[in-house]
Short mmCIF file of C-alpha atoms in Angstrom, two decimals:
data_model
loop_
_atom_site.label_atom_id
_atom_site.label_comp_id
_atom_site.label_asym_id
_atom_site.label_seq_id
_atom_site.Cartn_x
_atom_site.Cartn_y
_atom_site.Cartn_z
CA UNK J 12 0.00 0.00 0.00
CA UNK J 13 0.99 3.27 -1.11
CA UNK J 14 1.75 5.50 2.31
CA UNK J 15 -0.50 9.10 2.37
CA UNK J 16 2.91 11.38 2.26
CA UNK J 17 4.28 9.57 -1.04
CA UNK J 18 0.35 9.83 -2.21
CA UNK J 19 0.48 13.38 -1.62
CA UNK J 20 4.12 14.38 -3.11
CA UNK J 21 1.97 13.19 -6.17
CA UNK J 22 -0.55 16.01 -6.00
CA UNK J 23 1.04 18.67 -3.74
CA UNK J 24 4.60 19.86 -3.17
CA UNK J 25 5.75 18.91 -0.28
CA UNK J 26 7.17 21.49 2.26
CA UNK J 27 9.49 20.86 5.31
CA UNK J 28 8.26 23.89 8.34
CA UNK J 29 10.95 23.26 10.18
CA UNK J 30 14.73 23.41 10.36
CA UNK J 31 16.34 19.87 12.18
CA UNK J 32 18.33 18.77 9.24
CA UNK J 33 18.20 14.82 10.29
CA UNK J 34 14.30 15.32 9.69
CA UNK J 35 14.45 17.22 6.26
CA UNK J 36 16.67 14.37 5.59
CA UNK J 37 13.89 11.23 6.44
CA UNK J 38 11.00 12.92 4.14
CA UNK J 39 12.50 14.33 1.81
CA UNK J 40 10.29 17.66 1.11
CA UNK J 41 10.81 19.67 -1.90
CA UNK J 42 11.51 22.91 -0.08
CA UNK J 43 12.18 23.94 3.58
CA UNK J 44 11.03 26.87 5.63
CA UNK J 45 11.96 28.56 8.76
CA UNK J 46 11.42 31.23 11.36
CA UNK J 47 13.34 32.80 14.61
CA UNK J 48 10.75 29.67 16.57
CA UNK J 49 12.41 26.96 14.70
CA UNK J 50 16.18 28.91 14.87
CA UNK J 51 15.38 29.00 18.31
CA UNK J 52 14.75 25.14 18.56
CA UNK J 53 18.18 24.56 16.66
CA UNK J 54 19.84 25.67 19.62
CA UNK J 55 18.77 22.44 21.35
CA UNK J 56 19.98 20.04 18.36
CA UNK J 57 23.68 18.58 18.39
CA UNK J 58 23.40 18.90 14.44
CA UNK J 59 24.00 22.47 14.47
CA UNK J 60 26.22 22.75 17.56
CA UNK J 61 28.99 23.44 15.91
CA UNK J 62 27.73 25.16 12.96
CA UNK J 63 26.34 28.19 15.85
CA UNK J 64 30.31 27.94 17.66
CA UNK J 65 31.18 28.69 14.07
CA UNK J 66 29.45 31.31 12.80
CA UNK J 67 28.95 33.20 16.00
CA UNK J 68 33.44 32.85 16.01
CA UNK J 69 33.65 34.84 12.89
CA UNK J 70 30.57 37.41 14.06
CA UNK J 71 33.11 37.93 17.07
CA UNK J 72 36.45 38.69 15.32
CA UNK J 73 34.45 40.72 12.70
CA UNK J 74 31.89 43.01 14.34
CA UNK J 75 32.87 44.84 17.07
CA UNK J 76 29.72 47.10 17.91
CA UNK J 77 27.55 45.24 20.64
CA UNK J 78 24.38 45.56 19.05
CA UNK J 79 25.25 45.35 15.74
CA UNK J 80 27.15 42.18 16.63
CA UNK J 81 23.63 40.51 17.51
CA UNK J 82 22.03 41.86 14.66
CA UNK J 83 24.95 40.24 12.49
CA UNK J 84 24.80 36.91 14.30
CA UNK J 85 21.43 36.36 13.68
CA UNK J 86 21.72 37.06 9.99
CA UNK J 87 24.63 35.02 9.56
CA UNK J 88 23.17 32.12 11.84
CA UNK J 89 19.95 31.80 9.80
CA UNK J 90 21.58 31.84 6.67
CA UNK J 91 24.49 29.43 7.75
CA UNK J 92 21.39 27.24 8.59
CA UNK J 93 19.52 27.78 5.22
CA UNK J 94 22.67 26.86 3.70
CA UNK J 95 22.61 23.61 4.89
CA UNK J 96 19.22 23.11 4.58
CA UNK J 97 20.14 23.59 0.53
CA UNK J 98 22.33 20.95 0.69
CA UNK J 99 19.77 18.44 1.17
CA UNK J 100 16.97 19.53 -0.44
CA UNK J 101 16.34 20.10 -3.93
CA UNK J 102 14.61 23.33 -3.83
CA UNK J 103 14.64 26.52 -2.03
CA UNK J 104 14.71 27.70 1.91
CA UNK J 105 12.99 30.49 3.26
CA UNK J 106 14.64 33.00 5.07
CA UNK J 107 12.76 35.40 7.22
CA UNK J 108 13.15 39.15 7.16
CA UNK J 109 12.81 40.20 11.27
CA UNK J 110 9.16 40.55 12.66
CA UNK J 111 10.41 44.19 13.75
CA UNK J 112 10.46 45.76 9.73
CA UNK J 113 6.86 44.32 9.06
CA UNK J 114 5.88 47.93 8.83
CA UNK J 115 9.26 49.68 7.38
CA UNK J 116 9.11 49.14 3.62
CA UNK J 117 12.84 50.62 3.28
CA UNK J 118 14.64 48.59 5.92
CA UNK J 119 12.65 45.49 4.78
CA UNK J 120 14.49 45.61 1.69
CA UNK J 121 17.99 46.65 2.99
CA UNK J 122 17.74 43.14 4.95
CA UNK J 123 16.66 40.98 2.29
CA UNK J 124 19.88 42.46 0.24
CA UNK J 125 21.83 41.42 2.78
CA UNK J 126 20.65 38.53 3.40
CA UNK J 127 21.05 37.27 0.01
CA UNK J 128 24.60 39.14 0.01
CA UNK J 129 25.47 36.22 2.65
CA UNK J 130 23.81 33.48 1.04
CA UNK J 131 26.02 34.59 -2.07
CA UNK J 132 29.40 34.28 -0.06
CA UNK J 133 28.34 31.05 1.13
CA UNK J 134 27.96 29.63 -2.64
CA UNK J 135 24.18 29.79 -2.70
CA UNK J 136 22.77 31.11 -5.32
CA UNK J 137 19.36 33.94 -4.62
CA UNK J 138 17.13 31.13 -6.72
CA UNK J 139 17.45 29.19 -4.14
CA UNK J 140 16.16 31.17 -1.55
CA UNK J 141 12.73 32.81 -0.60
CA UNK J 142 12.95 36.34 0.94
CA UNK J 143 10.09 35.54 4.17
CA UNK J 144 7.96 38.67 4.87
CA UNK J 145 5.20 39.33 7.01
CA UNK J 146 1.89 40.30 4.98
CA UNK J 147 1.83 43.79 6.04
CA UNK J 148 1.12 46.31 3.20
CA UNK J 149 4.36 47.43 3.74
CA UNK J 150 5.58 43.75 3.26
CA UNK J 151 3.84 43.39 0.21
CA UNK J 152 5.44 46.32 -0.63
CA UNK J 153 8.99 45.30 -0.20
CA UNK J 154 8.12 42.28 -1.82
CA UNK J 155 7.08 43.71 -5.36
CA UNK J 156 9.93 46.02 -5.64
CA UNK J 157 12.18 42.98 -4.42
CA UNK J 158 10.43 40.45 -7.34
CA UNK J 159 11.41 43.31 -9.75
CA UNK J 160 15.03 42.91 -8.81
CA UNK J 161 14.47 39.12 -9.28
CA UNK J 162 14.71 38.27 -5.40
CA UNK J 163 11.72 35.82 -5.25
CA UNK J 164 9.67 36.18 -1.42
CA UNK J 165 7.33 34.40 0.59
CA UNK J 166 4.62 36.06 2.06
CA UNK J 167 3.40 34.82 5.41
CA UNK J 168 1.29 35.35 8.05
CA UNK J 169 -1.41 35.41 5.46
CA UNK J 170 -4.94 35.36 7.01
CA UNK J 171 -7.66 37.48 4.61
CA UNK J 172 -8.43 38.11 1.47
CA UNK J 173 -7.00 40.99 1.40
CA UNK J 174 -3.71 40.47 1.92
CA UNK J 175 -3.93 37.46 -0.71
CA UNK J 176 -5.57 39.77 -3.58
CA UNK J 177 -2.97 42.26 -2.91
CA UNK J 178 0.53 39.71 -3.02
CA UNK J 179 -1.13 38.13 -6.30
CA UNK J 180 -1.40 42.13 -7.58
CA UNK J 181 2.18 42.42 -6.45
CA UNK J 182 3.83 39.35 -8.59
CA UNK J 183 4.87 37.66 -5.30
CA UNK J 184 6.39 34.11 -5.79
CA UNK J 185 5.06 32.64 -2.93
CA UNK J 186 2.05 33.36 -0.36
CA UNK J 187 1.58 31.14 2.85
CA UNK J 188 -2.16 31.03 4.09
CA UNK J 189 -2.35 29.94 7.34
CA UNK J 190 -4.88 26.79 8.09
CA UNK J 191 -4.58 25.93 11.93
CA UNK J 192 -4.15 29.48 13.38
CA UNK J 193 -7.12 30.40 11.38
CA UNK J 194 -9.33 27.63 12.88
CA UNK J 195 -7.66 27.93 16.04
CA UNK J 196 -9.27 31.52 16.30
CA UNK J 197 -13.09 30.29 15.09
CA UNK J 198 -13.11 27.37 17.47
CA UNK J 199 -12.42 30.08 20.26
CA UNK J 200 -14.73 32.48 18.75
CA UNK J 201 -17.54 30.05 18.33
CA UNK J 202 -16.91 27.52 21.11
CA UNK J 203 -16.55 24.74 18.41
CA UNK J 204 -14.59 22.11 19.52
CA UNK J 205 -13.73 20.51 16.22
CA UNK J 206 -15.01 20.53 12.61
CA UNK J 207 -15.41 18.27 9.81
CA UNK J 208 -12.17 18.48 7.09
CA UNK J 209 -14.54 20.31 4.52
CA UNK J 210 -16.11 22.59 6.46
CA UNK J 211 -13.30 23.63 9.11
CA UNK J 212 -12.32 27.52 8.35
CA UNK J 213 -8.99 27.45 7.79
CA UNK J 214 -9.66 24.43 5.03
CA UNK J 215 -12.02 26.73 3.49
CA UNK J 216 -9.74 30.33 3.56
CA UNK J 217 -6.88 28.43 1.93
CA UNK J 218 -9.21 26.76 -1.03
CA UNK J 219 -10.67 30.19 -1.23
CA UNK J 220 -7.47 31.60 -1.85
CA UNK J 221 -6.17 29.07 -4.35
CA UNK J 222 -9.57 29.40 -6.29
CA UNK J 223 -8.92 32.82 -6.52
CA UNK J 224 -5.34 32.57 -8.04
CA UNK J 225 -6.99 30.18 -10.39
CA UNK J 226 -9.83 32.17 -11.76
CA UNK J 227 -8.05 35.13 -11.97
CA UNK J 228 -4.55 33.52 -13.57
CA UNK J 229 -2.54 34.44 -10.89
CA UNK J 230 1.26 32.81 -10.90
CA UNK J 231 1.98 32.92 -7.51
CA UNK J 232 2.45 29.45 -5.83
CA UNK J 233 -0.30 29.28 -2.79
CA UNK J 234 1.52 27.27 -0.09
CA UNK J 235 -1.10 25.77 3.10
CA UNK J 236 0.61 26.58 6.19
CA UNK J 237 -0.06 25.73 9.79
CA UNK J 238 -1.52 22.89 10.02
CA UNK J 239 -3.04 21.49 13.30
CA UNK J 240 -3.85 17.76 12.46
CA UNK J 241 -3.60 16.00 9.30
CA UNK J 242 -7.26 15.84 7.96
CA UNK J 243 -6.94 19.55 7.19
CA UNK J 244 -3.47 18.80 5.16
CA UNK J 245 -5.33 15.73 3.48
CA UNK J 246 -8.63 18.55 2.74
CA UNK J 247 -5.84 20.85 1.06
CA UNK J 248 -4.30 18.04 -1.52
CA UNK J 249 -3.70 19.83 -4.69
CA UNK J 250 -2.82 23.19 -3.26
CA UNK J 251 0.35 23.76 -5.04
CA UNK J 252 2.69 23.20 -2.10
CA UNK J 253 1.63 22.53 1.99
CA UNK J 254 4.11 23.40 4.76
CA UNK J 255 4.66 20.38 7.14
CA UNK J 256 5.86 20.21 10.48
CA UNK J 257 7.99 16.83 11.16
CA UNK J 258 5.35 15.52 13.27
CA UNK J 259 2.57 15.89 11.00
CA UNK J 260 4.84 14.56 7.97
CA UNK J 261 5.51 10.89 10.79
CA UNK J 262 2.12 10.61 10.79
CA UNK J 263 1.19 10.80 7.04
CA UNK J 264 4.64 8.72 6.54
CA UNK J 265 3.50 6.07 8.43
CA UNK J 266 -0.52 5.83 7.62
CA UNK J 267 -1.35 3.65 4.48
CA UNK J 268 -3.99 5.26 1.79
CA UNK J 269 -4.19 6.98 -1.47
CA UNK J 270 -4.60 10.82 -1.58
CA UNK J 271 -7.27 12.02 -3.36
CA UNK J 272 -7.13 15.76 -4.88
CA UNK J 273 -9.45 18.08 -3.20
CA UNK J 274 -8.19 21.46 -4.51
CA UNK J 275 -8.66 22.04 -8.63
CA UNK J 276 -7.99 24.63 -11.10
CA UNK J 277 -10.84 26.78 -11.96
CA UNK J 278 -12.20 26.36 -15.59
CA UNK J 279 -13.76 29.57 -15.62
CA UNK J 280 -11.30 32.83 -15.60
CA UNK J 281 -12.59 36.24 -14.50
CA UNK J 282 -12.19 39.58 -15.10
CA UNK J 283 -9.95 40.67 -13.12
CA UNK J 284 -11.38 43.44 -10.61
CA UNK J 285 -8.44 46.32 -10.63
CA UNK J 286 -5.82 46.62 -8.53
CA UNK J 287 -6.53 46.96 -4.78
CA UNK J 288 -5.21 50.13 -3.01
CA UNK J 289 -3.78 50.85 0.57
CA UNK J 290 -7.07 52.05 2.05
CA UNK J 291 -9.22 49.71 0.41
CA UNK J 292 -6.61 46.77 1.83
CA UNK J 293 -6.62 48.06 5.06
CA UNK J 294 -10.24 48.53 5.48
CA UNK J 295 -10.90 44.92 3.90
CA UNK J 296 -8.19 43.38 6.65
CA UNK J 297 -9.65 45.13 9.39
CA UNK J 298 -13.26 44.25 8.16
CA UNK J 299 -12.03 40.53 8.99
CA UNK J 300 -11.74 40.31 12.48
CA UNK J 301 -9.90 37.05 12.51
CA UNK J 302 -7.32 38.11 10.58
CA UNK J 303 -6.59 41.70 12.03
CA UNK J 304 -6.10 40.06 15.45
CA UNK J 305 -3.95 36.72 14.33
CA UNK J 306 -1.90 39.09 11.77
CA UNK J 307 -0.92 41.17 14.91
CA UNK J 308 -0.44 38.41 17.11
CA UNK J 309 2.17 36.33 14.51
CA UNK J 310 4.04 39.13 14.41
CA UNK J 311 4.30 40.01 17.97
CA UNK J 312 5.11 36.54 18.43
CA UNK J 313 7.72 36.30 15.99
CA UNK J 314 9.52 39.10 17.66
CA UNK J 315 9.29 37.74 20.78
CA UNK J 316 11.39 34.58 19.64
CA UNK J 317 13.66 36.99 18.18
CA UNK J 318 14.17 38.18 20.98
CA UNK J 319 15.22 35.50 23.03
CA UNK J 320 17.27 34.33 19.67
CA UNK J 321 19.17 37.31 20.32
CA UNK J 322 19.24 37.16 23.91
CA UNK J 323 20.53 33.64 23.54
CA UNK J 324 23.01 34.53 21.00
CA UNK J 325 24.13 37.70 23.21
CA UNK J 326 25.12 35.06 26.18
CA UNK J 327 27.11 32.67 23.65
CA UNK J 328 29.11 35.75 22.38
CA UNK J 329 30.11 36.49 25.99
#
């Protein structure tokens, strides 16, 4: 019998979400993606020990401002990280731009240069790498001019349609609907405890979005992130690539079954409805309660773990 994560490679593209290289290695995902929470959790694998003694040894001798030193490390540390992630997989990693510059267009863009500047050094090449940004306007921003230059992003912390309509508008290679932090929020809004694959609202967002990319002929790859359980990875088969975590990826890796598609290309195209502007983007995200609060909360989260990255990283530089 043919097991459900080999059924599924067939229809979707398979994602890694998370950074341990000896599980990137067992299931073999296209791609990989990270985030300060899973840089944070390298710090507790003996993979990367001495890949951070490294890289934090050259930071040292090089950088002699305090603060600038931790900003550096970081930097250096995730990309050192991506760069091995490259080595085993055949696709790209993503590389996130800090939680802090979700709202500073300008700066957003002065990191992702530099970010790719040390990917370059280390031999990898800026196709295989995906600029991470928050789905801010200003992200979206940074993101377009950043395509232009033909440094290809991934937009996350995507929770409305909004923010969707406006990366497609952009030429963005990559968006990242959420699934589980979506549902996560309607089961506390609605004191649901569960809900069946096909009707659960993080299922339905994410189709939503990929049927708009579809009837419109949008380009940019729709990738399901954060996924709770694997009926609502199974509900988003045919989505053109699905973020997994290692435990979810165990689970489909070791249950028998065939896959069936559940996410299709629209027949019909559209005419497309203009381009979207900043007020009419941020009145449409702030319409959507959901998505105000969890886009707000992602990022405040994400700079939280950067912050204890850095505090971390601050210690081991002594």
């Amino acid at each position: 019998m043919t097991q459900q994560l080999d059924s599924l490679k067939q229809l979707s593209m398979v994602v890694a979400d998370t950074g341990d290289l000896d599980a990137i290695r067992r299931y073999q995902p296209h791609d990989a993606t990270t985030n300060p929470s899973l840089i944070l959790k390298a710090f507790d694998l003996d993979g990367y020990q001495d890949l951070i003694d490294e890289t934090l040894a050259a930071v040292k001798s090089e950088v002699s401002d305090p603060d600038a030193r931790i900003e550096e490390a970081v930097d250096r540390l995730s990309v050192a990280m991506g760069t091995e992630i490259t080595k085993i997989v055949p696709g790209r990693v993503s590389t996130e731009v800090a939680a802090k510059l979700s709202f500073d267009e300008a700066a957003s863009i002065d990191k992702a240069h530099h970010l790719i500047s040390l990917y370059e050094k280390q031999g990898v090449s800026k196709d295989r790498v995906l600029i991470k940004l928050a789905s801010t306007w200003e992200g979206i921003r940074a993101a377009e001019k950043l395509e232009k230059e033909g440094i290809n992003c991934n937009l996350t912390l995507l929770f409305s349609d909004a923010q969707a309509r406006a990366c497609f508008e952009a030429g963005v290679f990559l968006i990242s609907p959420f699934v589980g932090r979506v549902t996560d929020w309607y089961k506390k809004a609605t004191g649901t405890e569960s809900y069946a694959p096909d009707e659960d609202p993080g299922v339905k967002f994410v189709r939503g979005v990929c049927d708009y990319a579809s009837r419109y002929g949008y380009q940019t790859v729709v990738m399901g992130a954060s996924f709770r359980n694997t009926d609502q990875i199974l509900a988003l088969a045919g989505c053109n690539r699905l973020t997994i975590s290692p435990a979810l990826l165990e689970e489909l890796s070791s249950t028998e079954g065939e896959v069936t598609r559940k996410v299709t290309d629209q027949s019909d195209r559209a005419e497309h409805p203009g381009r979207i502007g900043e007020a009419q983007f941020r009145w449409e995200h702030n319409e959507d309660a959901m998505a105000t609060e969890k886009l707000a909360e992602g990022i405040r989260n994400f700079a939280a773990d950067q912050k204890k990255l850095e505090g971390l990283l601050a210690k081991r530089l002594g």
